[in-house]
XYZ file of C-alpha atoms in Angstrom:
747
model
C -41.666 68.991 -9.710
C -42.857 71.935 -7.785
C -44.366 71.189 -4.409
C -47.932 72.978 -5.291
C -47.761 70.484 -8.249
C -46.758 67.889 -6.279
C -49.179 68.874 -3.465
C -51.895 68.271 -5.981
C -50.906 65.162 -7.457
C -50.927 63.459 -4.021
C -54.704 64.850 -3.493
C -57.017 62.474 -2.464
C -59.250 63.900 -5.344
C -62.651 63.603 -3.466
C -61.188 65.795 -0.266
C -59.500 68.392 -2.097
C -61.477 70.846 -1.009
C -60.149 70.235 2.519
C -56.953 70.613 2.225
C -55.281 73.579 2.694
C -55.690 75.833 -0.051
C -51.597 76.662 -0.996
C -52.163 78.329 -4.491
C -54.396 81.103 -2.543
C -51.639 81.453 0.128
C -48.724 81.386 -2.475
C -50.841 84.596 -4.106
C -50.882 86.555 -1.455
C -47.550 85.743 -1.044
C -46.706 87.681 -4.107
C -48.896 90.399 -3.490
C -47.038 90.832 -0.734
C -43.559 90.797 -2.654
C -44.922 92.838 -5.326
C -46.073 95.616 -2.401
C -42.727 95.409 -0.683
C -40.881 95.751 -4.113
C -43.079 98.791 -5.303
C -42.231 100.341 -1.682
C -38.432 99.961 -2.633
C -38.405 101.584 -6.038
C -40.207 104.377 -4.863
C -37.737 104.759 -1.671
C -40.751 105.157 0.127
C -40.160 102.478 3.318
C -41.077 103.440 6.243
C -38.807 103.043 9.379
C -39.700 99.951 11.016
C -41.484 100.055 14.286
C -43.566 98.200 16.761
C -47.418 97.483 16.320
C -49.308 94.992 18.370
C -52.135 93.760 16.024
C -53.997 90.975 15.041
C -56.271 89.839 12.714
C -59.372 91.623 14.528
C -58.025 94.283 15.470
C -58.990 93.750 19.250
C -56.437 92.609 22.102
C -56.229 89.229 22.690
C -55.779 86.945 25.624
C -52.828 84.771 24.959
C -52.613 81.433 26.453
C -48.979 82.414 27.945
C -47.893 85.109 30.076
C -45.404 86.960 27.821
C -43.635 90.016 29.168
C -43.091 93.498 27.248
C -39.790 92.089 25.721
C -40.809 89.271 24.552
C -43.610 89.903 22.593
C -41.189 92.924 21.141
C -38.577 90.081 19.709
C -41.304 87.600 18.509
C -42.360 88.453 14.613
C -45.630 87.056 15.630
C -48.190 85.153 18.197
C -49.997 82.557 17.641
C -53.101 82.338 20.684
C -55.507 79.061 21.184
C -59.743 79.401 21.812
C -61.853 76.755 21.906
C -65.092 77.641 19.542
C -68.647 76.979 19.864
C -68.495 73.750 18.286
C -66.140 72.825 20.640
C -63.261 72.604 18.144
C -60.134 74.524 18.671
C -59.559 77.612 16.964
C -56.104 79.333 15.741
C -55.626 82.615 15.767
C -52.204 84.854 14.932
C -50.941 88.088 15.523
C -48.286 89.962 13.662
C -46.206 91.513 16.549
C -44.216 93.931 13.955
C -46.029 95.109 10.896
C -44.318 97.180 7.863
C -46.129 99.830 6.460
C -45.171 97.841 3.138
C -47.738 94.618 2.501
C -49.188 95.169 5.667
C -52.953 94.107 4.385
C -51.488 91.422 2.598
C -49.967 90.151 5.619
C -52.810 90.641 7.690
C -54.968 88.799 5.055
C -52.005 86.159 4.820
C -52.249 85.369 8.640
C -56.047 85.264 8.841
C -55.930 82.746 5.699
C -53.537 80.814 6.967
C -55.278 80.359 9.869
C -58.549 79.758 8.523
C -57.324 77.324 6.420
C -55.890 75.614 9.417
C -58.693 75.364 11.435
C -60.466 73.749 8.621
C -57.993 70.850 7.906
C -57.593 70.601 11.827
C -61.118 69.985 12.000
C -61.453 67.895 8.762
C -59.057 65.255 10.364
C -60.563 64.958 14.057
C -63.861 64.202 12.576
C -62.307 61.529 9.789
C -60.673 60.323 12.792
C -63.465 60.425 14.733
C -64.860 57.722 12.122
C -62.522 55.610 11.854
C -62.518 55.146 15.878
C -66.155 54.784 15.687
C -65.662 52.018 12.726
C -62.847 50.549 14.404
C -65.700 49.820 17.163
C -67.721 47.873 15.079
C -64.705 45.700 13.617
C -63.887 44.562 16.659
C -67.297 43.272 17.298
C -67.088 41.927 13.933
C -63.801 40.158 14.769
C -65.486 38.743 18.530
C -68.510 37.685 16.593
C -65.864 35.816 13.899
C -63.626 34.238 16.997
C -66.668 32.947 18.066
C -67.368 31.338 14.434
C -64.296 29.736 14.818
C -64.761 27.847 17.650
C -68.055 26.776 16.346
C -67.019 25.669 13.783
C -63.723 23.895 15.116
C -65.658 22.319 18.356
C -69.075 21.456 16.716
C -69.662 18.824 19.724
C -69.617 22.052 22.309
C -71.875 22.546 24.649
C -72.969 26.128 24.062
C -76.856 26.725 23.974
C -77.658 29.806 22.150
C -77.959 32.341 25.019
C -74.856 31.801 26.515
C -72.179 34.209 26.432
C -68.994 33.583 23.733
C -66.358 31.943 25.623
C -63.246 30.652 23.847
C -60.858 28.023 24.900
C -57.684 29.563 23.702
C -55.085 26.413 24.281
C -57.768 24.706 22.061
C -56.288 27.123 19.392
C -52.542 26.188 19.977
C -51.258 29.617 20.190
C -48.508 30.310 22.235
C -48.997 32.041 25.488
C -47.445 35.778 24.037
C -49.230 36.116 21.035
C -52.066 35.249 23.146
C -51.873 37.833 25.461
C -51.019 40.478 22.463
C -54.205 39.048 20.125
C -55.866 39.789 23.112
C -54.665 43.494 23.828
C -54.964 44.146 20.427
C -58.399 43.158 20.204
C -59.850 44.260 23.244
C -60.293 40.923 24.620
C -60.031 40.596 28.524
C -58.200 37.175 29.097
C -58.857 35.250 32.316
C -57.721 31.844 33.978
C -60.317 29.528 33.980
C -61.211 28.011 38.217
C -59.353 24.170 37.758
C -56.135 26.095 36.335
C -56.231 23.489 33.311
C -56.913 25.800 30.912
C -57.048 29.565 30.105
C -60.410 31.161 28.612
C -61.123 34.424 26.806
C -64.809 36.094 26.906
C -65.670 38.873 24.496
C -65.974 42.271 26.109
C -69.321 42.567 24.150
C -71.073 39.400 26.074
C -71.802 37.794 22.491
C -75.094 35.807 22.741
C -74.796 33.380 18.875
C -78.720 33.777 18.919
C -78.716 37.378 18.573
C -75.801 37.168 15.375
C -77.095 36.984 11.856
C -75.046 36.997 8.484
C -75.573 39.906 6.135
C -76.213 39.759 2.272
C -73.718 41.097 0.884
C -74.015 40.128 -2.437
C -78.106 40.929 -3.608
C -79.199 38.135 -5.691
C -82.644 37.991 -8.059
C -83.951 35.451 -4.764
C -83.403 38.275 -2.580
C -84.784 40.707 -4.669
C -87.462 39.304 -4.499
C -87.610 38.899 -0.742
C -86.939 41.783 -0.392
C -90.468 42.780 -2.399
C -92.275 39.941 -0.244
C -90.456 42.346 2.635
C -89.167 39.187 3.895
C -85.545 39.080 6.117
C -82.748 39.078 3.477
C -80.507 37.785 7.009
C -78.909 34.048 6.728
C -79.136 32.178 9.670
C -75.450 31.224 10.958
C -74.498 27.533 9.204
C -71.444 26.587 11.144
C -69.404 24.990 8.235
C -65.738 25.690 6.291
C -67.658 26.915 3.434
C -69.553 29.331 5.747
C -66.576 30.731 7.727
C -64.292 31.041 4.460
C -66.733 33.417 3.151
C -66.728 35.312 6.411
C -63.072 35.243 6.538
C -62.708 36.731 3.049
C -65.527 39.298 3.299
C -64.397 40.525 6.419
C -60.470 40.620 4.838
C -61.952 43.064 2.313
C -63.409 44.903 5.131
C -59.500 45.399 6.880
C -58.582 46.232 3.511
C -60.705 49.237 2.878
C -60.039 50.283 6.595
C -56.529 49.962 6.303
C -56.538 52.282 2.696
C -58.551 54.727 4.988
C -56.553 54.886 7.670
C -53.324 55.472 4.948
C -54.899 58.403 3.546
C -56.215 59.725 6.987
C -51.766 59.704 7.491
C -50.976 61.187 3.887
C -53.442 63.694 4.798
C -51.620 64.897 8.172
C -48.384 64.783 6.795
C -48.604 66.479 3.066
C -50.947 69.611 5.410
C -48.591 70.007 7.813
C -45.610 69.699 4.946
C -47.268 72.041 2.953
C -47.381 74.702 6.146
C -44.044 74.594 6.450
C -42.877 75.564 3.043
C -45.237 78.346 3.111
C -43.952 79.331 6.087
C -40.795 79.139 4.863
C -41.706 81.357 1.888
C -43.301 83.742 3.728
C -40.026 84.848 5.986
C -38.155 84.791 2.783
C -40.325 87.206 1.617
C -41.226 89.256 4.850
C -37.658 89.063 5.708
C -39.090 87.612 9.511
C -38.657 84.032 11.547
C -42.088 83.347 12.148
C -42.201 79.864 10.883
C -40.583 78.533 14.061
C -43.413 79.838 16.224
C -46.496 78.686 14.156
C -44.840 75.155 13.729
C -44.459 74.892 16.950
C -48.067 76.164 17.056
C -48.739 73.087 14.103
C -46.569 70.445 16.134
C -49.205 70.872 19.500
C -52.301 70.887 17.330
C -54.362 67.833 17.106
C -53.623 67.326 13.556
C -49.806 66.925 14.671
C -50.075 65.307 17.576
C -52.745 62.917 17.683
C -51.378 59.095 17.239
C -55.157 57.287 16.853
C -54.239 56.549 13.245
C -50.843 55.573 13.620
C -52.046 53.151 16.546
C -54.940 52.082 14.419
C -53.012 51.295 11.504
C -50.327 49.298 13.868
C -53.292 47.083 15.203
C -54.771 46.466 12.122
C -51.076 45.228 10.171
C -50.919 43.103 13.397
C -54.134 41.679 13.306
C -54.759 41.317 9.565
C -51.080 39.058 9.678
C -51.931 37.265 12.036
C -55.912 36.309 11.184
C -55.970 36.361 7.298
C -52.459 36.380 5.855
C -51.704 32.778 7.927
C -48.768 35.321 9.900
C -46.779 35.886 6.877
C -46.761 39.605 7.192
C -45.303 39.458 3.464
C -48.396 38.389 2.511
C -50.297 40.302 4.515
C -48.346 44.044 4.313
C -48.975 43.521 0.227
C -52.292 42.882 0.187
C -52.735 46.240 2.814
C -50.403 48.175 0.943
C -50.682 47.103 -3.072
C -47.745 47.703 -5.360
C -48.352 50.654 -7.775
C -48.632 49.361 -10.935
C -45.949 50.993 -13.277
C -46.416 51.675 -16.641
C -44.748 49.321 -18.801
C -42.674 49.998 -21.893
C -43.790 46.963 -23.534
C -47.615 48.232 -23.526
C -46.439 51.269 -24.986
C -44.799 49.675 -27.484
C -47.096 47.346 -28.153
C -49.526 49.577 -28.566
C -47.496 51.773 -31.192
C -46.942 48.347 -33.558
C -50.912 47.641 -33.622
C -51.488 51.569 -34.418
C -49.042 51.191 -37.170
C -50.257 47.684 -38.394
C -53.608 49.260 -38.151
C -52.812 52.560 -40.492
C -50.587 50.395 -42.878
C -53.546 47.885 -43.694
C -56.262 50.799 -44.383
C -53.651 51.441 -46.731
C -53.404 48.700 -47.874
C -57.070 48.284 -48.437
C -57.490 51.401 -49.694
C -54.882 50.677 -52.314
C -56.202 46.987 -53.138
C -60.033 48.495 -53.489
C -58.557 50.742 -56.217
C -56.493 48.653 -58.078
C -59.026 45.938 -58.526
C -61.880 48.385 -59.201
C -64.230 46.659 -57.064
C -65.998 49.780 -56.417
C -69.235 49.928 -59.371
C -68.899 46.265 -59.946
C -71.807 43.485 -59.612
C -70.785 42.020 -56.935
C -70.328 45.649 -54.508
C -74.322 45.547 -53.543
C -74.182 42.266 -52.401
C -70.596 42.799 -50.574
C -71.951 46.207 -48.619
C -75.610 43.939 -48.053
C -73.909 40.776 -46.403
C -69.601 41.534 -45.637
C -69.783 44.704 -44.115
C -72.341 44.495 -41.995
C -70.264 41.476 -40.331
C -66.883 43.520 -40.587
C -68.313 47.059 -39.786
C -68.860 45.303 -35.765
C -65.326 45.395 -35.167
C -65.080 48.895 -36.427
C -68.043 50.130 -34.127
C -66.500 48.225 -31.258
C -62.895 49.490 -31.912
C -64.390 53.312 -32.318
C -66.276 52.906 -28.859
C -62.524 51.546 -27.204
C -60.657 54.772 -28.557
C -63.105 56.913 -27.290
C -63.134 55.412 -23.874
C -59.437 55.655 -23.728
C -59.653 59.438 -24.419
C -62.035 59.363 -21.868
C -59.779 57.741 -19.401
C -56.428 60.162 -20.535
C -58.790 63.129 -19.561
C -60.241 61.853 -16.289
C -56.344 61.127 -15.349
C -55.192 64.953 -16.445
C -57.981 66.796 -14.716
C -57.605 64.602 -12.060
C -61.426 62.646 -11.782
C -61.244 59.988 -9.610
C -62.787 57.132 -12.365
C -62.204 53.811 -10.251
C -63.764 54.633 -7.496
C -66.387 55.746 -9.209
C -66.779 52.276 -10.905
C -65.801 50.935 -8.134
C -62.840 48.544 -9.981
C -60.681 47.294 -7.234
C -57.405 49.144 -6.331
C -54.430 48.251 -8.437
C -56.995 46.445 -11.826
C -58.398 49.432 -13.261
C -56.929 50.118 -16.832
C -55.065 52.991 -17.873
C -55.908 54.221 -20.959
C -52.729 52.482 -22.924
C -53.860 49.112 -22.475
C -57.181 50.225 -24.135
C -55.688 51.687 -26.617
C -53.276 48.318 -27.153
C -56.651 46.085 -26.795
C -58.506 47.926 -29.450
C -55.929 49.099 -31.894
C -55.281 44.983 -31.572
C -59.026 44.047 -32.153
C -58.416 46.641 -35.230
C -55.802 44.736 -36.769
C -57.439 41.375 -36.121
C -59.990 42.854 -38.083
C -58.524 44.864 -40.999
C -56.676 41.849 -41.210
C -59.327 39.230 -42.191
C -60.861 42.209 -44.418
C -57.527 41.965 -46.685
C -57.615 38.327 -46.510
C -61.040 37.872 -47.342
C -61.292 40.230 -50.779
C -58.114 39.156 -51.942
C -58.929 35.075 -51.488
C -62.194 35.767 -53.376
C -60.361 37.933 -56.130
C -57.773 35.912 -56.250
C -58.619 32.970 -59.338
C -56.325 30.179 -57.504
C -58.648 30.749 -54.097
C -61.699 31.368 -55.397
C -62.849 28.269 -54.987
C -62.636 28.411 -51.380
C -66.085 30.793 -50.642
C -66.848 29.223 -47.943
C -64.224 29.040 -45.654
C -63.555 33.344 -46.966
C -67.531 33.321 -45.794
C -66.384 32.418 -42.266
C -63.703 34.666 -41.234
C -65.611 37.349 -40.047
C -67.038 34.246 -37.533
C -63.647 33.093 -36.697
C -63.018 36.816 -35.390
C -65.604 37.169 -33.068
C -65.236 33.608 -31.438
C -61.273 34.457 -31.594
C -62.909 37.950 -29.056
C -65.546 35.808 -27.079
C -63.085 33.026 -26.335
C -61.285 35.707 -24.795
C -63.539 37.500 -22.886
C -64.243 34.275 -21.416
C -60.648 32.553 -20.482
C -60.839 31.883 -17.155
C -56.518 32.197 -17.415
C -55.142 34.993 -16.201
C -54.249 36.874 -19.256
C -55.496 40.233 -21.261
C -56.574 41.849 -17.908
C -58.491 39.025 -16.102
C -60.048 41.319 -13.497
C -61.002 43.556 -16.030
C -62.885 40.914 -18.964
C -65.017 39.696 -15.657
C -65.590 42.788 -14.244
C -67.174 43.753 -17.718
C -69.124 40.633 -17.961
C -70.570 40.542 -14.489
C -71.639 44.197 -14.973
C -73.329 42.886 -18.499
C -75.319 40.311 -16.898
C -77.020 43.108 -14.578
C -77.387 44.626 -17.557
C -79.710 41.841 -18.724
C -81.248 41.151 -15.046
C -81.687 44.629 -14.432
C -84.910 44.852 -12.499
C -83.539 42.086 -9.752
C -80.272 43.717 -8.734
C -79.460 47.081 -6.996
C -78.361 49.228 -9.503
C -74.982 51.033 -9.331
C -73.089 53.200 -11.361
C -70.984 50.804 -14.122
C -74.555 49.362 -14.377
C -76.361 52.145 -15.778
C -73.106 53.675 -17.459
C -72.482 50.813 -19.388
C -76.142 50.334 -20.418
C -75.997 53.597 -21.358
C -73.033 53.057 -23.893
C -75.277 50.222 -24.887
C -77.972 52.601 -26.416
C -75.306 54.213 -28.629
C -74.541 50.592 -29.641
C -78.166 49.262 -31.500
C -76.152 48.728 -34.383
C -73.731 46.759 -33.228
C -76.194 44.466 -31.682
C -77.964 44.328 -35.062
C -74.801 43.350 -36.552
C -74.274 40.461 -34.203
C -78.120 39.382 -34.909
C -77.474 39.315 -38.234
C -74.584 37.323 -37.208
C -76.540 34.828 -36.364
C -78.823 34.388 -39.352
C -76.047 34.609 -41.637
C -74.045 31.657 -40.384
C -77.094 30.117 -38.853
C -79.786 29.869 -41.646
C -76.648 28.842 -44.082
C -76.977 32.114 -46.318
C -72.892 32.193 -46.257
C -72.414 28.975 -48.453
C -73.965 31.434 -51.053
C -73.113 34.945 -50.008
C -76.769 35.861 -49.836
C -79.071 37.553 -48.352
C -82.427 36.015 -46.731
C -82.948 37.847 -43.584
C -85.173 40.986 -44.957
C -87.702 38.809 -46.088
C -88.030 36.704 -42.717
C -90.491 37.737 -40.340
C -88.956 36.162 -37.297
C -85.901 38.501 -38.516
C -87.484 41.319 -38.335
C -90.111 40.610 -35.371
C -86.003 40.479 -33.694
C -85.214 43.738 -34.920
C -87.708 45.501 -32.826
C -86.151 43.374 -29.898
C -82.603 43.909 -30.399
C -82.761 47.538 -31.108
C -85.034 47.570 -27.878
C -82.996 46.084 -25.477
C -80.636 48.817 -24.248
C -83.422 50.863 -24.096
C -85.602 48.496 -21.454
C -82.745 47.694 -19.575
C -82.121 51.241 -18.755
C -85.829 51.910 -18.339
C -86.186 49.226 -16.222
C -82.843 50.295 -13.838
C -84.630 53.616 -13.743
C -87.914 52.586 -12.617
C -86.063 50.340 -9.335
C -84.602 53.220 -8.693
C -86.568 55.367 -8.554
C -89.137 52.417 -6.142
C -85.950 52.301 -3.969
C -84.476 55.530 -3.666
C -87.802 57.549 -3.923
C -86.591 59.977 -6.287
C -89.006 61.439 -8.620
C -85.969 62.397 -11.175
C -85.633 58.926 -11.622
C -89.434 58.742 -12.636
C -88.270 61.343 -15.452
C -85.936 59.553 -16.238
C -87.410 56.574 -16.957
C -90.219 58.499 -19.213
C -87.018 59.650 -21.708
C -86.057 55.934 -22.444
C -89.978 54.905 -23.001
C -90.557 57.805 -25.010
C -86.960 56.300 -26.760
C -88.323 53.017 -26.613
C -91.798 54.160 -28.494
C -89.467 55.980 -31.439
C -87.226 53.053 -32.081
C -89.976 50.528 -32.713
C -91.568 53.192 -34.877
C -88.870 54.075 -37.241
C -88.269 50.208 -37.620
C -92.168 50.142 -38.373
C -91.258 52.696 -41.432
C -88.355 51.438 -42.594
C -90.279 47.878 -42.570
C -93.815 49.747 -44.153
C -93.158 52.578 -45.590
C -96.468 54.796 -44.755
C -97.276 58.008 -44.039
C -99.264 57.226 -40.820
C -95.933 55.305 -40.032
C -93.922 58.114 -41.035
C -95.672 60.554 -39.321
C -95.301 59.043 -36.231
C -91.876 58.653 -36.361
C -91.119 62.211 -36.823
C -93.195 62.775 -34.266
C -91.985 60.716 -31.368
C -88.047 60.981 -32.561
C -88.604 64.347 -32.370
C -89.756 63.787 -28.612
C -87.431 61.808 -27.313
C -84.279 63.726 -28.899
C -84.949 67.105 -27.522
C -86.293 65.174 -23.933
C -82.868 63.273 -23.888
C -80.822 66.429 -25.235
C -82.215 68.746 -22.335
C -81.445 65.452 -20.260
C -78.171 65.321 -21.118
C -76.922 69.113 -20.503
C -78.626 69.643 -17.530
C -79.013 66.908 -15.500
C -76.266 64.127 -16.524
C -74.105 67.036 -16.573
C -75.301 69.715 -14.440
C -75.454 72.853 -16.750
C -77.792 75.515 -17.296
C -79.014 75.621 -13.605
C -77.222 79.358 -12.568
C -78.105 80.785 -16.414
C -77.902 84.603 -13.856
C -74.046 83.793 -14.282
C -72.432 81.192 -17.432
C -75.117 78.950 -17.604
C -72.340 76.361 -16.101
C -71.392 74.345 -12.975
C -69.867 76.391 -10.536
C -67.082 74.203 -10.282
C -65.183 73.111 -13.459
C -62.402 70.206 -13.906
C -61.569 72.109 -17.673
C -60.008 75.803 -17.090
C -61.176 76.740 -20.586
C -64.816 77.761 -20.006
C -65.252 77.408 -24.263
C -64.750 73.484 -24.215
C -68.217 73.721 -21.799
C -70.184 75.494 -24.401
C -68.440 73.583 -27.616
C -69.449 70.328 -25.942
C -73.109 71.501 -25.790
C -73.358 72.668 -28.987
C -71.927 68.973 -30.271
C -74.289 67.044 -28.297
C -77.328 68.681 -29.909
C -75.274 68.482 -33.427
C -74.961 64.653 -32.886
C -78.187 64.561 -31.179
C -79.964 65.071 -34.369
C -77.475 63.131 -36.184
C -79.313 60.143 -34.057
C -82.458 61.674 -34.985
C -81.539 61.330 -39.052
C -81.049 57.144 -38.399
C -84.372 57.131 -36.586
C -86.085 58.849 -39.075
C -84.378 56.652 -42.388
C -82.898 59.041 -44.618
C -81.209 57.672 -47.145
C -78.862 59.452 -49.753
C -78.394 58.599 -53.445
C -74.250 58.915 -53.222
C -73.884 56.210 -50.235
C -75.296 52.423 -49.832
C -77.797 52.552 -47.107
C -75.591 50.472 -44.611
C -72.414 53.415 -44.941
C -75.204 55.722 -44.179
C -76.230 53.511 -41.151
C -72.289 53.128 -40.125
C -71.479 56.860 -40.346
C -74.297 58.229 -38.568
C -73.631 55.614 -35.612
C -70.422 56.380 -35.486
C -71.072 60.014 -34.762
C -73.653 58.652 -31.995
C -70.295 56.657 -30.578
C -68.479 59.988 -30.867
C -71.155 61.673 -29.260
C -71.269 59.419 -26.247
C -67.745 59.381 -25.660
C -67.802 63.211 -25.059
C -70.874 62.476 -22.691
C -69.006 60.041 -20.724
C -66.453 62.527 -19.695
C -69.287 65.097 -18.830
C -70.554 62.817 -16.806
C -68.025 61.521 -14.477
C -66.667 64.955 -14.244
C -70.574 65.643 -12.571
C -70.275 62.716 -10.749
C -66.869 63.479 -9.506
C -67.546 66.518 -8.058
C -70.820 65.600 -6.289
C -68.392 63.029 -4.708
C -65.825 65.955 -4.364
C -68.772 67.749 -2.555
C -69.684 65.648 -0.016
C -66.090 64.003 0.571
C -67.202 61.244 -0.515
C -63.653 59.043 -1.184
C -64.317 55.798 -0.035
C -66.369 52.650 -1.247
C -68.863 51.203 1.345
C -67.958 47.487 2.336
C -70.682 45.910 3.446
C -70.099 43.454 6.885
C -70.624 39.925 7.162
C -72.324 39.670 10.584
C -75.005 41.596 12.269
C -76.016 41.984 15.683
C -79.912 41.407 16.886
C -79.692 45.019 18.717
C -78.730 46.712 15.521
C -81.004 44.904 13.191
C -83.926 45.907 16.294
C -83.082 49.786 15.870
C -83.374 50.211 12.471
């Protein structure tokens, strides 16, 4: 693999603008090489002569004295100055400039200096952030020490206003370990006057009454307290259960902090390596010895010479192993540095196996229908009204999972950090192969059930077991439900529980703070309205006993028809409430317009359902009007707000930054989105075809909507990723367990 590809592959995606522009520097080197080749071909290479120039054409004062002979023997000279912002700036002067490629060489070093200044500035700013964060973690550890002692010695005679004083001997620590830990945490160890015990006092002179516990997870109760403008901070309760929760919170904080340090260290290493590589290429092309003096300057710069990050990493490792891994270094380092998941061959093999099974079952099903002449028989219409809605549920789910797998594939290909955007725990995110495995596994199970159902129904020997035949779809649903809530660590438990938690927050939308996974999943559900109606039909068909006689009395029930309205509205209502909550919390007026979009859709869906039940011109006109408004409003919002297009009409109508190199992809996606939105309009207006059964038409239009949603997913996350890149937002915010009184007062 070429270094350029490896360099891009190891970048922190959200920091890519802060890295060296290696490809740009390579293109300038290519220009230098082309100029020299043209000069040699023309035989017009002029004699070399010493030219004392720098980039600006002005004489510079160098940081060290240099004789005329020194300058004559050097290819470049790097000078340092302090900018107006207090940061170092580096400028390189070429001491010997050949006529061939002279301008390109000047441009090369000017670009290189600017890139290095950018990297050095960014690195220093991030180190400063880490140091400030380390100070906050020190205070958190001080509070944890005090809390531990209070839990272990509840009979302590502390008063709430006393400075925390810890009897270290009571913790059964060896003297050397205590001193080492005290040095690491910045704690001063003092000998007590009595000489019997050693006491350590925190430098912050903690007062217990000034500390509160922060709410790290929002609950419906905390939401209500916010509405009533009550404090959401917990009073300290000195119990072992609370101590365990605090330690777990702080452990997560240290893991995320260490992850930031690792990325920052890797940032320094990668950029230093990139400079070294590009300078070696320059020396080779220009026949110079400029790499050594330039790398000497790099080695003396803050990017390479500072050791704050290394020291912080050592301190964090020591503290984490000591206090959160029971002094087991192997266990602690495995938590701090999770093992990178490797693609397993058995997943690929199993996926291929289930793909083959699914294709074979589809072919067998087609041949079975043709051989038994099922199409056109008396029972076909009844089958389409009863069994088809039951089995179509699995088709909708499988297709959506396949679209999600394709999304993951292209997100990875174009380096969209979907794991960070969705908030997956590091190392637990699913790749496209596991998602395909699950989707085709479910598809194989559902197709097998369909084939068994038809075979048992057509076979005279099993025709008497109609009840068992009708129960097959319910058995498949039960298996899927059981796997989804299975508490054992099988079938990707962390991903299943994450999915269930997000589903619950979508249901209780106004009572939880809205995050991207919440509204992203709610948007997926708006494309699965027909799947939700299939679940509704399951309840009706099996709950009312219609499966025993294979009949459909659901549609004649007022209760069922009422729930037709409710079930269709639930996903849109959830998104509407999420938008309202974000409007209130974030004061973002765009969320109000987004809420209006979903409100229009709710009205359109209700009118469409009413028209399908009542059939009148007034209902039809109302359905037309609101469906058209919802469709065009939704199309505009998809393209302009969710995808970020059409903001720049003077150029290409696209975003300034695009991940896909071919712009035609974006134009095609916009056209396809409009066309498939109109297909959704078809479902709203309830058009029927004389060639296709009504259930078949509904299924086909639902498939088109799921495909549209899959396309929407890629560009929506691409836009979110580019927003993160623009703000260098590469890490999630982990809430701290303790809150100090002075921090609360300063807010």
